[in-house]
Structures are given as C-alpha cells and as structure tokens.
Short mmCIF file of C-alpha atoms in Angstrom, two decimals:
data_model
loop_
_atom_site.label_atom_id
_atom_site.label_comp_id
_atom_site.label_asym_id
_atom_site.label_seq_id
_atom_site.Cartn_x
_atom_site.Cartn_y
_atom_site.Cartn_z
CA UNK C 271 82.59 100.90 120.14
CA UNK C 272 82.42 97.55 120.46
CA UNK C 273 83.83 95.09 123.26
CA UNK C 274 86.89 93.73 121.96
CA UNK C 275 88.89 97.07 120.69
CA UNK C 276 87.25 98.67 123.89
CA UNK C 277 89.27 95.88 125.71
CA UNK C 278 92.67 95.70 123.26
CA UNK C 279 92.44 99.92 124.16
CA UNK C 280 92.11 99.31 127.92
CA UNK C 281 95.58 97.18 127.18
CA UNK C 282 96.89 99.80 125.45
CA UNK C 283 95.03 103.46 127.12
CA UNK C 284 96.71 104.53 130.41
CA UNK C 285 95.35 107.39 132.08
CA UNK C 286 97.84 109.47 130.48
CA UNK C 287 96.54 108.12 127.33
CA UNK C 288 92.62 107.90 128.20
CA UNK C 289 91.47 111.99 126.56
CA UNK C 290 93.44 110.68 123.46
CA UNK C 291 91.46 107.61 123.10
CA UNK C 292 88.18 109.19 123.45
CA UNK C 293 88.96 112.00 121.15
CA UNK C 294 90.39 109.62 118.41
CA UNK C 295 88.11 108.78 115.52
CA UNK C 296 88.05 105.24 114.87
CA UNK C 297 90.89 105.09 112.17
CA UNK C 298 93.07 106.77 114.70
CA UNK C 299 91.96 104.08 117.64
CA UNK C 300 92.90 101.38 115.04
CA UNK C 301 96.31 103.10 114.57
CA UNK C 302 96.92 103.76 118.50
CA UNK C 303 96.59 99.67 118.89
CA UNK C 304 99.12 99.28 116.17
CA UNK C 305 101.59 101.89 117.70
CA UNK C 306 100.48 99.63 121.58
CA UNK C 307 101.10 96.27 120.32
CA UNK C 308 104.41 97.59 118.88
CA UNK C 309 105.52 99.46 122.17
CA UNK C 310 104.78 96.44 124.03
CA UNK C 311 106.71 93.69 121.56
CA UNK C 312 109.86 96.20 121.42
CA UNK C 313 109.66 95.79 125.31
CA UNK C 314 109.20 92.15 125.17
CA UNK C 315 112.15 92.28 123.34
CA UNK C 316 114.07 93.97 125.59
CA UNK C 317 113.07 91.90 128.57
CA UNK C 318 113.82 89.22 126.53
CA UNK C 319 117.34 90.51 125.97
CA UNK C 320 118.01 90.91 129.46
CA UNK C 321 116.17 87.48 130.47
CA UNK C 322 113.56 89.74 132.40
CA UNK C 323 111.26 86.82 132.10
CA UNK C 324 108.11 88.35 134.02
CA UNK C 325 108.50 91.41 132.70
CA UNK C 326 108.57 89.62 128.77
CA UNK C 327 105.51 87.33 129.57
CA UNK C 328 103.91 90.56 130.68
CA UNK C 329 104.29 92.76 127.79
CA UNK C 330 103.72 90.01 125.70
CA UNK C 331 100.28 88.79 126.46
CA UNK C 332 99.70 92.63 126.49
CA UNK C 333 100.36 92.44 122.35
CA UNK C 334 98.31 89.30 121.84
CA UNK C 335 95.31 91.15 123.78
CA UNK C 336 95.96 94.19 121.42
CA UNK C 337 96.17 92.15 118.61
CA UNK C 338 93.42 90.18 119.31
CA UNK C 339 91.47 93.01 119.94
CA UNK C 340 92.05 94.43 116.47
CA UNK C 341 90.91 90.61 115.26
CA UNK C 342 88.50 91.01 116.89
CA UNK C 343 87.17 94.64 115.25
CA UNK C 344 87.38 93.15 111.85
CA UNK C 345 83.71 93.11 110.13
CA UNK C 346 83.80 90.44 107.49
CA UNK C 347 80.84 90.69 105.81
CA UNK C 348 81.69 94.30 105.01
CA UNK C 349 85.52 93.80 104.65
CA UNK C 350 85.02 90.81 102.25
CA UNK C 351 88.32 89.07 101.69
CA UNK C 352 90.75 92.23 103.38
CA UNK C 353 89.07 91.42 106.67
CA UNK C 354 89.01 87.72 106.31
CA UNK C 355 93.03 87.71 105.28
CA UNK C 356 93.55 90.41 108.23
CA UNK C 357 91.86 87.34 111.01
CA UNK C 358 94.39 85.16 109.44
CA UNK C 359 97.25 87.46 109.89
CA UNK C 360 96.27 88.56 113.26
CA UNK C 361 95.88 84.60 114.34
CA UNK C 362 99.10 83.86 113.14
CA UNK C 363 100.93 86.81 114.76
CA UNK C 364 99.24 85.86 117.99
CA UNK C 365 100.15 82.43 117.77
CA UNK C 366 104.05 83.56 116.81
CA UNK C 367 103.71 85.89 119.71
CA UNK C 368 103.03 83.07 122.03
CA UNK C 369 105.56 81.06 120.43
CA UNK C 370 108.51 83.45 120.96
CA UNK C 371 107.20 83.45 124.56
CA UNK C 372 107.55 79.72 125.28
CA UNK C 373 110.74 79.85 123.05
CA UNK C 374 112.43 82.95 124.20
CA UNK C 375 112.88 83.76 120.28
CA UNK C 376 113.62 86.89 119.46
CA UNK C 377 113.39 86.86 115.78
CA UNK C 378 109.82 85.69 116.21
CA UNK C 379 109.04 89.19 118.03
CA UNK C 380 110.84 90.90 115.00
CA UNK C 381 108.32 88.96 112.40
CA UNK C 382 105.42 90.12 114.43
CA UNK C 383 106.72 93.73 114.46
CA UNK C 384 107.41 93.42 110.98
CA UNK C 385 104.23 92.01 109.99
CA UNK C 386 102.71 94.18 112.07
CA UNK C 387 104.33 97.53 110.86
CA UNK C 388 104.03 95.97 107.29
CA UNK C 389 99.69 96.45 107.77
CA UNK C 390 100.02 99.97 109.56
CA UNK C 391 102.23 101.35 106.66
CA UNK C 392 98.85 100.47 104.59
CA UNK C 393 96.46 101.92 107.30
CA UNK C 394 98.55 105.25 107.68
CA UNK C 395 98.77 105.56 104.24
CA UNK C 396 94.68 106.07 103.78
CA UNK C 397 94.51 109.64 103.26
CA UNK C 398 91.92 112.24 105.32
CA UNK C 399 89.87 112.90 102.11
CA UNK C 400 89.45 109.30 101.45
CA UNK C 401 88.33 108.32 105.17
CA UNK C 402 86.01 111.23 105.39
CA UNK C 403 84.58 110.73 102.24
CA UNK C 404 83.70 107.36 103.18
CA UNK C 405 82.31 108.61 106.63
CA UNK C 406 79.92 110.65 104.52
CA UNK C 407 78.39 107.96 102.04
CA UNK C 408 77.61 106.01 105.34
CA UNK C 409 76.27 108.76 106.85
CA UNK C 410 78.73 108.28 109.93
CA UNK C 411 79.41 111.21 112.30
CA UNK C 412 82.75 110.15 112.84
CA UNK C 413 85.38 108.65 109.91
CA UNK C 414 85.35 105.09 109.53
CA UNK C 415 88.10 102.87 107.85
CA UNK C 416 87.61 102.68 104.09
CA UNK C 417 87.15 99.10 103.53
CA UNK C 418 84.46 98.88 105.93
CA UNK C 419 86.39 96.52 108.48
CA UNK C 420 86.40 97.34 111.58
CA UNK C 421 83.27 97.86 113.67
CA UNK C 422 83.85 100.58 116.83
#
C-alpha cells in the first residue's frame, strides 16, 4: 500500500474503522476514502452552518488530505488519460475545498460533494466479475481497480 492512501486512510480509519481497512481490498479502500472525504465535507458544512469555525477548518483539511491521498494513488502511466483527468479533478476539488474554507462558501462544499459523488457513482458501479477478472490477468492476490490507477 503505498504512502499517500496509507495516510488519506489514517484521515479517514478510526479505531472503530481500522479491521475494516485492513480487510478491504483495494477497490473497497478507494471507496471508504470517497465515503471519508464525503462524511467530513457534509460536516464542514454543518460547522459551516452554525459558524463552528474550528470545527469547519478541521474537517475540512481532513477532505483535502483524503482527497489528496486518492491523487496521490493515481498511477498514470497505467491509467493513461482516466488517471491524468482524475489529478486534475482531485487538484481542483482541493483547491475549491480550500476556497470554501477562506470564503465560508457553502455551495463550494456542495460542488466538491457533487463532483466527488459524481466519480464514486462510476467506481461503485465496476462490477465484482469485472474487478476480479482484472485481479487475475495481473496475477494480483487481491482485486485491483480496472483501469489500472491506483497503486496500494
């Protein structure tokens, strides 16, 4: 697993949380980060609502680790053009993240979770047969994504 989703599922992977993440192949770690980053913008949201500004900053900088950990898991010589437009996306919701932070804007917060439930919708979508399939013509033990992008 390498360092950066190891660190985006520290973020995310509580102790309640911890037997889950070591279980999980890594399609179901990529989809656990998702699910994080989009716990922890709905409570930035709230904070923001109720001008809980520590609490906001907090959860916050909490998605951009998350998210920058899954930019950071992206493989782009093996995910070609997916993975290179997935960096971009990631950037930019980072950025926006930041943004709604400095701006207290909460419509920022719902682009991120948009944009961010928008590329989940695709990576639930991948079915079993698919992923495992793919496992076995790379002679993985455990499933990997199908376009080849993330490294863990």
């Amino acid at each position: 697993m390498n360092a950066n989703v190891r660190s985006a599922i520290s973020q995310y992977g509580k102790a309640g949380t911890q037997s889950v993440v070591e279980a999980a192949d890594p399609h179901r770690l990529i989809q656990m980060l998702m699910e994080g980053a989009l716990d922890k913008i709905a409570i930035a949201r709230g904070a923001m609502e109720r001008n809980d500004f520590a609490v906001k900053g907090e959860h916050i900088g909490w998605a951009v680790s998350i998210i920058n950990g899954l930019r950071g898991s992206l493989d782009k010589e093996s995910g070609g053009e997916v993975a290179e437009n997935l960096d971009a996306l990631y950037e930019y919701m980072g950025r926006r993240l930041m943004e709604a932070n400095s701006a207290n804007d909460i419509t920022m917060l719902d682009e991120v979770s948009g944009l961010l439930r928008e590329i989940k919708s695709g990576w639930d979508s991948i079915p079993d047969d698919v992923r495992q399939d793919f496992a076995a013509q790379r002679g993985a033990e455990r499933p990997r994504p199908l376009n080849g992008s993330v490294q863990v």
